[in-house]
Short mmCIF file of C-alpha atoms and ligand atoms in Angstrom, two decimals:
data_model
loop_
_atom_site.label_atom_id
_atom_site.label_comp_id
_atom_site.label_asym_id
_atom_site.label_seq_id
_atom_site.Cartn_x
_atom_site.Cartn_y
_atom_site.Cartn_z
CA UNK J 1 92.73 -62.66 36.54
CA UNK J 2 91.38 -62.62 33.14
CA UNK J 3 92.32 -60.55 30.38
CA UNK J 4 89.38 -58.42 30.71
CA UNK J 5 89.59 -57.64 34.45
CA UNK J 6 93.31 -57.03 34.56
CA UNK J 7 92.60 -54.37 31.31
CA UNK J 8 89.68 -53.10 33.98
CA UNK J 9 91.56 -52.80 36.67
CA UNK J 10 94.03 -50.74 34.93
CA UNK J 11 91.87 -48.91 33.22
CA UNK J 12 90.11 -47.70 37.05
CA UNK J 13 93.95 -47.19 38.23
CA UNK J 14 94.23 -44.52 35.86
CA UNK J 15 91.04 -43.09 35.42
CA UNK J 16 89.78 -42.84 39.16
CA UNK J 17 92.96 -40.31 39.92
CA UNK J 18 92.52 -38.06 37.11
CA UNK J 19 92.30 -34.13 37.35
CA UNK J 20 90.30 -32.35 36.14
CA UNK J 21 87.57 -35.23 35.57
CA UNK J 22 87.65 -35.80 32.00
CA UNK J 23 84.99 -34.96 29.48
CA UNK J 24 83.70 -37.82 27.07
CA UNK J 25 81.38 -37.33 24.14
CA UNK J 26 80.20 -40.34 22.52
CA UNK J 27 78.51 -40.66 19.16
CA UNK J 28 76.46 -43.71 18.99
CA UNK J 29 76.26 -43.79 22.61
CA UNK J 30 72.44 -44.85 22.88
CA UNK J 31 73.19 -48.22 22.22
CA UNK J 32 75.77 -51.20 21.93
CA UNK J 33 79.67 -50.53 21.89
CA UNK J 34 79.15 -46.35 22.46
CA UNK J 35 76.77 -47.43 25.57
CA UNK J 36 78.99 -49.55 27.16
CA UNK J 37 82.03 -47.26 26.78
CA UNK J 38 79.87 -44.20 27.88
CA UNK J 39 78.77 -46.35 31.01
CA UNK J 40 82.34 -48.04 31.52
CA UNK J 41 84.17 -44.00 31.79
CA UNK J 42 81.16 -43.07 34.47
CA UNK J 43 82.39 -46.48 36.53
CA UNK J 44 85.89 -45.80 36.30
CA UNK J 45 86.00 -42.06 36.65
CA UNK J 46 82.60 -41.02 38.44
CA UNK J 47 83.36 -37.42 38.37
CA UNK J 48 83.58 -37.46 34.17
CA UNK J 49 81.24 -35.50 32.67
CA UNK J 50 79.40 -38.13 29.59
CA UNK J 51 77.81 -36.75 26.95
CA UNK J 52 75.94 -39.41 24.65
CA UNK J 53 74.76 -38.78 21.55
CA UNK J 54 71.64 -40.83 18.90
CA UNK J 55 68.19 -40.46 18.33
CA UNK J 56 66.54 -43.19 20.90
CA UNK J 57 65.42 -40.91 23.92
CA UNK J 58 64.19 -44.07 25.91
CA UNK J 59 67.35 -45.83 25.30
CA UNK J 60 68.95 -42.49 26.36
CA UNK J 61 67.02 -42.20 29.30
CA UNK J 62 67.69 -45.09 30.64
CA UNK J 63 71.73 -44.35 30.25
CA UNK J 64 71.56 -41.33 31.43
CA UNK J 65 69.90 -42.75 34.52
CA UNK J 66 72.78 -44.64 35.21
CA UNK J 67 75.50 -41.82 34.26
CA UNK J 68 74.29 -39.43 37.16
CA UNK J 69 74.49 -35.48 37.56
CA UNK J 70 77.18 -35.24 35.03
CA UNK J 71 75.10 -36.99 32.19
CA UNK J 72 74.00 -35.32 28.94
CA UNK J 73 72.12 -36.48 26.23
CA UNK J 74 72.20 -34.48 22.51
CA UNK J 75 69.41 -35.80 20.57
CA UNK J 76 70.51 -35.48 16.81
CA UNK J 77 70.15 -37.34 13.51
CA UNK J 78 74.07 -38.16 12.89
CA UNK J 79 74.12 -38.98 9.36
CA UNK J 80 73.15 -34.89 8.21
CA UNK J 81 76.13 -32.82 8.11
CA UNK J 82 73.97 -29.84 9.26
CA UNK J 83 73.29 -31.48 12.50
CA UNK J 84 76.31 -32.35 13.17
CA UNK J 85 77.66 -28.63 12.87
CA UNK J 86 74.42 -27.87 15.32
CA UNK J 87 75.09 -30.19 18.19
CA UNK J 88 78.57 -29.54 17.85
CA UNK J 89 78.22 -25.78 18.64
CA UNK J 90 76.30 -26.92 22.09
CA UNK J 91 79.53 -29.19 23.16
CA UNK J 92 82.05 -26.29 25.21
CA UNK J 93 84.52 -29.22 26.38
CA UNK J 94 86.22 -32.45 25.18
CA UNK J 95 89.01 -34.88 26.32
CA UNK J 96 87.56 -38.18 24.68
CA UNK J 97 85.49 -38.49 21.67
CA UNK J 98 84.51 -41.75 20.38
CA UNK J 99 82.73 -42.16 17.60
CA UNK J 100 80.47 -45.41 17.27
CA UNK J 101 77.52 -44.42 15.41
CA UNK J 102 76.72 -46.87 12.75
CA UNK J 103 74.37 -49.10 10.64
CA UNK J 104 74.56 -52.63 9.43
CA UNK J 105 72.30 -52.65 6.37
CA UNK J 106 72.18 -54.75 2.79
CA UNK J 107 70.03 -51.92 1.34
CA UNK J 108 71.97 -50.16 -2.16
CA UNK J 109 72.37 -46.53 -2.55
CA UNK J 110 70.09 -44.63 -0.47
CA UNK J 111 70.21 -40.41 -0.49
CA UNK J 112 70.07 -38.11 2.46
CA UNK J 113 68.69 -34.80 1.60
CA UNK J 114 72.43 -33.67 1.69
CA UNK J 115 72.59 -36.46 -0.95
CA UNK J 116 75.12 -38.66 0.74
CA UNK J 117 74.45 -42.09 0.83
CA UNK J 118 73.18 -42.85 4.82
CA UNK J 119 76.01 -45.34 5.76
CA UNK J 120 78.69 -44.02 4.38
CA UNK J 121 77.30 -40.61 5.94
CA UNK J 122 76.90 -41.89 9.52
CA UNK J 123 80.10 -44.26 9.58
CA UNK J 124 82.57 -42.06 8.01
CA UNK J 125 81.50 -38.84 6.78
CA UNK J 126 79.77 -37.60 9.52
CA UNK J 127 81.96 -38.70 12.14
CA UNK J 128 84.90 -36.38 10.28
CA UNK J 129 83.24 -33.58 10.90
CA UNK J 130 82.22 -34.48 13.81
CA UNK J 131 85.89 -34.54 14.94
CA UNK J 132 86.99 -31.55 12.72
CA UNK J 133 84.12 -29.20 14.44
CA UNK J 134 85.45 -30.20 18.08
CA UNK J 135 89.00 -30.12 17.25
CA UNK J 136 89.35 -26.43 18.85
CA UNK J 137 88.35 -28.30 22.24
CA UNK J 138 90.16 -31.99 21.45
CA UNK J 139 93.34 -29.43 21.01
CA UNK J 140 93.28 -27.74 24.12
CA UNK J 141 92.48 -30.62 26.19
CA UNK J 142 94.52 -30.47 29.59
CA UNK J 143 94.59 -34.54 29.34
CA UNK J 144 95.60 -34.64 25.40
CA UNK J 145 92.63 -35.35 23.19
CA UNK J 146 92.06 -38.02 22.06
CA UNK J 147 89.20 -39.69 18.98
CA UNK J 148 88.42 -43.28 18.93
CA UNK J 149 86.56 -44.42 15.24
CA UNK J 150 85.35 -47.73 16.09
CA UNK J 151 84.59 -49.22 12.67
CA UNK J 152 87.37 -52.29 11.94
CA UNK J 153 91.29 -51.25 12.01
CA UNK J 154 92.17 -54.68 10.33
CA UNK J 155 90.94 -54.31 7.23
CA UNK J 156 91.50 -50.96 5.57
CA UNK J 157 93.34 -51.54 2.15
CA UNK J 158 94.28 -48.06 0.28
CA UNK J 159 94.85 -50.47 -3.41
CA UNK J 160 90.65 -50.88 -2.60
CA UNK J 161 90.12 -47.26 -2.91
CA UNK J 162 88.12 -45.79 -6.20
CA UNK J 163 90.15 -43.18 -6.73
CA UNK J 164 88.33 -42.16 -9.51
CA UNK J 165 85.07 -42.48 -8.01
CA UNK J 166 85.64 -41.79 -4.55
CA UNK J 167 82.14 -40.72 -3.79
CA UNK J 168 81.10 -44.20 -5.59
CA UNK J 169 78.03 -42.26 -7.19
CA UNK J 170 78.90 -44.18 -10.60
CA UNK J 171 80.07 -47.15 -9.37
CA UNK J 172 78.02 -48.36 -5.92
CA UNK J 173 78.42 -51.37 -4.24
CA UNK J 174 77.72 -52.30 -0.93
CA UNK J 175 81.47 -54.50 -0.51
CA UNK J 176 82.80 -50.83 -1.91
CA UNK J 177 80.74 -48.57 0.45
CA UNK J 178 82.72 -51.35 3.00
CA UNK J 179 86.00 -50.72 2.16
CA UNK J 180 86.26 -46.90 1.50
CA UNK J 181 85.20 -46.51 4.94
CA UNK J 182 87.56 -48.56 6.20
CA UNK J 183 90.50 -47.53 3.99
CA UNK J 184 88.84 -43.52 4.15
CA UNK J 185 89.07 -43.93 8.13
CA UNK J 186 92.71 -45.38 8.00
CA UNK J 187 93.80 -42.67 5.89
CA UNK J 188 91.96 -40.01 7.48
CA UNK J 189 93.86 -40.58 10.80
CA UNK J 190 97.14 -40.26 9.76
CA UNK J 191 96.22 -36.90 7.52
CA UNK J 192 94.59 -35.53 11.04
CA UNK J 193 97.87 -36.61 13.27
CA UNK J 194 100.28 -35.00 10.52
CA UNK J 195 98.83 -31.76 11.23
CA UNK J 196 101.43 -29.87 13.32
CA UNK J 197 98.29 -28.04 15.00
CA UNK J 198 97.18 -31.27 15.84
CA UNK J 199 100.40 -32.02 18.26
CA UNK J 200 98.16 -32.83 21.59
CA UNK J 201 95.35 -34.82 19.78
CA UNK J 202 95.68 -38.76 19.48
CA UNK J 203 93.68 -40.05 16.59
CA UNK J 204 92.86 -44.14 16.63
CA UNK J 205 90.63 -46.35 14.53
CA UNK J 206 89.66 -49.78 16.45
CA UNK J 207 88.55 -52.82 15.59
CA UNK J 208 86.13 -54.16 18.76
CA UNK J 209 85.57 -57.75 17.55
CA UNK J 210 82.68 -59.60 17.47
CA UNK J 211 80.36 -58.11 20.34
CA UNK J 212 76.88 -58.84 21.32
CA UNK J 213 74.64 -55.61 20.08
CA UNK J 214 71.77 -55.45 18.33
CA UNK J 215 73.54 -53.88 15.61
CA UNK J 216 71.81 -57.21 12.95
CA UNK J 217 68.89 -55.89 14.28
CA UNK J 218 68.61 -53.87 10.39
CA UNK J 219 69.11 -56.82 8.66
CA UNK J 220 66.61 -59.15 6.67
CA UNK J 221 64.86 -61.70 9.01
CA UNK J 222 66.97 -64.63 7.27
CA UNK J 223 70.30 -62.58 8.48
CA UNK J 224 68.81 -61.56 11.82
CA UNK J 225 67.77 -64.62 13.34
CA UNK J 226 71.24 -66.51 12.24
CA UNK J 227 72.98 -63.47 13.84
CA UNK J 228 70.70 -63.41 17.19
CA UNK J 229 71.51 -67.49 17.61
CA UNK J 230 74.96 -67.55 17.38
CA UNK J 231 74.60 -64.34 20.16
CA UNK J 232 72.24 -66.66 22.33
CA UNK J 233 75.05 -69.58 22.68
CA UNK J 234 77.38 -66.78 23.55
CA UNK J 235 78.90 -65.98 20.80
CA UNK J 236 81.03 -63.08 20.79
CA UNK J 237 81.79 -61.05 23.97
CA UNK J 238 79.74 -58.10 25.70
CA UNK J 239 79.40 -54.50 25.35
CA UNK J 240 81.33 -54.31 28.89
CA UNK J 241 84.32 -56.14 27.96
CA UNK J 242 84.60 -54.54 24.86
CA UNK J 243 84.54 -51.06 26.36
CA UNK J 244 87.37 -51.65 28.52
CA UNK J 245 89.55 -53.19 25.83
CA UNK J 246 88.62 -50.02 23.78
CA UNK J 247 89.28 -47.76 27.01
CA UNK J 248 92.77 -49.69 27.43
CA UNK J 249 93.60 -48.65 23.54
CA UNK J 250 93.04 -45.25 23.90
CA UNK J 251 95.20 -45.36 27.42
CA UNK J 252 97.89 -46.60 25.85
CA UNK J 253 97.87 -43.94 22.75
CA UNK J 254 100.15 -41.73 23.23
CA UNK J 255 100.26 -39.23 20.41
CA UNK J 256 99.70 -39.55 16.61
CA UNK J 257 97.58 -42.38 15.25
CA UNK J 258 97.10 -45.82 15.51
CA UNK J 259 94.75 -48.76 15.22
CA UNK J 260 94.32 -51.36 17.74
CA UNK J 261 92.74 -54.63 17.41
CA UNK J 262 89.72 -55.92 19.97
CA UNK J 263 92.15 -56.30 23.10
CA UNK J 264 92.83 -52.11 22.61
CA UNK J 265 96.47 -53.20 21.12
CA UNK J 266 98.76 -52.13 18.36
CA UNK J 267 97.73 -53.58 14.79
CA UNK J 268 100.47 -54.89 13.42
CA UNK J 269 102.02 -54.23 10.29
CA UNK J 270 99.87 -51.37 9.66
CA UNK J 271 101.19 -49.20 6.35
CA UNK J 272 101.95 -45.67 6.13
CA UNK J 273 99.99 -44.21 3.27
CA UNK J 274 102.32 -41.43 0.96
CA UNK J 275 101.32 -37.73 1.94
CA UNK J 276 99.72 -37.65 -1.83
CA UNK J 277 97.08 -40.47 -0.66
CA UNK J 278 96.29 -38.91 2.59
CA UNK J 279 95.49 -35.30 1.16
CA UNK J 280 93.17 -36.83 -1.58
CA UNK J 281 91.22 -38.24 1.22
CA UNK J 282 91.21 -35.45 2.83
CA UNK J 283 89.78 -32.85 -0.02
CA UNK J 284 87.38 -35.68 -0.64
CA UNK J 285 86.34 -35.74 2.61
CA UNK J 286 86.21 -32.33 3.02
CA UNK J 287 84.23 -31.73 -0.42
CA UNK J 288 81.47 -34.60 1.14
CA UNK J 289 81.17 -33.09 4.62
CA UNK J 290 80.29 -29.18 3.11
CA UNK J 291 77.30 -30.69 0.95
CA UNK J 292 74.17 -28.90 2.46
CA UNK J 293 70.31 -30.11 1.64
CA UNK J 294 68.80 -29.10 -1.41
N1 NAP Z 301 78.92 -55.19 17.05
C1 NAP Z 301 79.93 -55.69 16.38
O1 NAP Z 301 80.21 -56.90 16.45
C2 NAP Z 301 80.78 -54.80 15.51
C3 NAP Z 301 81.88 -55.38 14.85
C4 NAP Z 301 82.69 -54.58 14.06
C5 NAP Z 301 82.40 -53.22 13.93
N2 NAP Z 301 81.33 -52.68 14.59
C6 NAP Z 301 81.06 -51.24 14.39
O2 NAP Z 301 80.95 -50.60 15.65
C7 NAP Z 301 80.04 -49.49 15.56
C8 NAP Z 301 79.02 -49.60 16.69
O3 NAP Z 301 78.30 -50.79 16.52
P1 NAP Z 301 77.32 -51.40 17.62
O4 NAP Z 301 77.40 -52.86 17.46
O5 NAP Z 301 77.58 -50.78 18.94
O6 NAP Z 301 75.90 -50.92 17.05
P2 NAP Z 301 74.52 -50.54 17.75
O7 NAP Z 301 74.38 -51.21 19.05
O8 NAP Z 301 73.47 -50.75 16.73
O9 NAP Z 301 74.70 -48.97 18.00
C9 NAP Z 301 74.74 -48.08 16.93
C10 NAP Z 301 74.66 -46.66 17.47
O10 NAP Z 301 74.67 -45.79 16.34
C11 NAP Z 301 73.64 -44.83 16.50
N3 NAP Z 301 73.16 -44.38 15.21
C12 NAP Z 301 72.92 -45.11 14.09
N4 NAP Z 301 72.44 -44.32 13.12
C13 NAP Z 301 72.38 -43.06 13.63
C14 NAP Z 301 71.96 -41.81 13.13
N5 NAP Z 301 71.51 -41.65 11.87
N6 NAP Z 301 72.03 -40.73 13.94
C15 NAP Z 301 72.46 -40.85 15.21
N7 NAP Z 301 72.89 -42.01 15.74
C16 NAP Z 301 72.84 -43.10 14.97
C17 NAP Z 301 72.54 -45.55 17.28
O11 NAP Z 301 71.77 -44.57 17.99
P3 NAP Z 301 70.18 -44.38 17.86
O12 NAP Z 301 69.58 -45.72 17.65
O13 NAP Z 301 69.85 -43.71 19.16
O14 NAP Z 301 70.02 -43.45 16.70
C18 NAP Z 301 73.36 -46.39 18.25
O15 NAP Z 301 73.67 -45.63 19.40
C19 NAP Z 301 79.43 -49.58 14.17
O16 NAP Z 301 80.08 -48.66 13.33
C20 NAP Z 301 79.73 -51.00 13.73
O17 NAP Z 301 79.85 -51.12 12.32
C21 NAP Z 301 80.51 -53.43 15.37
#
């Protein structure tokens, strides 16, 4: 059997017998890596209730066809903090959250009306409070809770954090906006699992690989159509496979944090940031996420 269908057929093993059915919310779950793991928990575990959340209601309609009775779709603009505090209060359960929403743009600095800059708002920002609102929930989960950031686990490098300028509003770059997310994510786990509160929540940051999603689609024409050939001879793997690697990761996650790679396995070599690092990320994070509009 191939990697992919022995990491499937575990992943039904496990699933299919679980009680109570578990509850999934996925941010970024219109399209791509969020779809296929929303569609890949209604295969495995038909009773789950699968809540997806983005902005496309076709693309959500035609998920939700798929996902049955126990579908849901939350229509919400993720990179606003005050709609994330909104759709949060309409969410009463959670096992799994996984949080996939993102944007692959070359555009500089560009403003919310909570003034934070849209990418780092949707890939970091506002998936931190998306998991700090729903932590009541992710903490009494009867299954453990567990949050899957699926951004890139194999990167993250704490000596590339500004720590003077951690909101990079005087020095913006796009390769900087890159790695504070990546390093900000890495960090943020561990602060979240050191929380003694925290005890039955698993936090874990994946990389998922190459995958074929129309994530270029943002991109300049020269970058798009360079990205959309190398997908058309196959390049990278599907949306599928790369759910149930993902799926396998956050089996295997027991407690505390971790990052897995794109088969859903350890990172190696991964450092522990000091407890100094992680609570500056933290009260950054924190200071970010509280903004409100103007
Ligand atoms: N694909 C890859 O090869 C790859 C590799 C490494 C890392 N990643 C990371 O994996 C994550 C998912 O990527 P993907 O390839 O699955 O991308 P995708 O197919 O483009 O999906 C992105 C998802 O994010 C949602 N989204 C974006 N902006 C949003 C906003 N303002 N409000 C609400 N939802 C929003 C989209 O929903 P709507 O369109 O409905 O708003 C969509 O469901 C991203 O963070 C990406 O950086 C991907």
């Amino acid at each position: 059997m191939s990697a992919v269908r022995t990491v499937a057929a575990s992943n039904t093993q496990i699933l299919s017998s679980l009680q109570p059915p578990l509850h999934v919310v996925v941010g970024g779950g219109t399209s791509g890596i969020g779809r296929g793991i929303a569609l890949a928990y209604r295969k495995h575990c038909p009773d789950a209730h699968v809540t997806i959340i983005g902005r496309n209601q076709s693309a959500a309609d035609e998920i939700l066809s798929q996902l049955g009775p126990n579908g849901n779709f939350i229509r919400a603009d993720l990179s606003l903090m005050s709609e994330i505090r909104r759709i949060t209060k309409q969410i009463n359960a959670v096992d799994v959250l996984v949080l996939s929403q993102g944007i692959l743009t070359f555009t500089g600095r560009t403003p919310t009306k909570e003034n934070i800059d849209d990418k780092s708002a949707v890939s970091y920002y506002g998936r931190v409070l998306f998991v700090e609102e729903l932590l009541p929930l992710l903490r009494s989960s009867p299954h453990g809770g567990k949050v899957l950031f699926v951004l890139n686990s194999k990167r993250g490098n704490p000596s590339k954090i500004n720590w003077n300028d951690m909101a990079l509003e005087n020095n913006y770059s796009l390769l900087a906006v890159f790695n504070h997310g990546l390093a900000f994510t890495d960090l943020v786990i561990q602060y979240l699992a050191s929380q003694p509160e925290n005890a039955n929540v698993s936090f874990i940051h994946a990389f998922p690989g190459s995958v074929r999603t129309p994530i270029a689609n943002g991109l300049p024409f020269y970058l798009r159509l360079p990205a959309k050939a190398l997908s058309a001879v196959g390049w990278g793997i599907s949306p599928e496979d790369c759910a149930e690697f993902m799926i396998h990761g956050i089996l295997g996650t027991e407690k505390g944090w971790r990052c897995i790679d794109e088969k859903g396995e350890t990172v190696p070599n991964k450092e522990v940031s000091d407890e100094e690092m992680l609570k500056k990320v933290w009260e950054h994070t924190c200071e970010i996420t509280s903004r409100t509009a103007q």
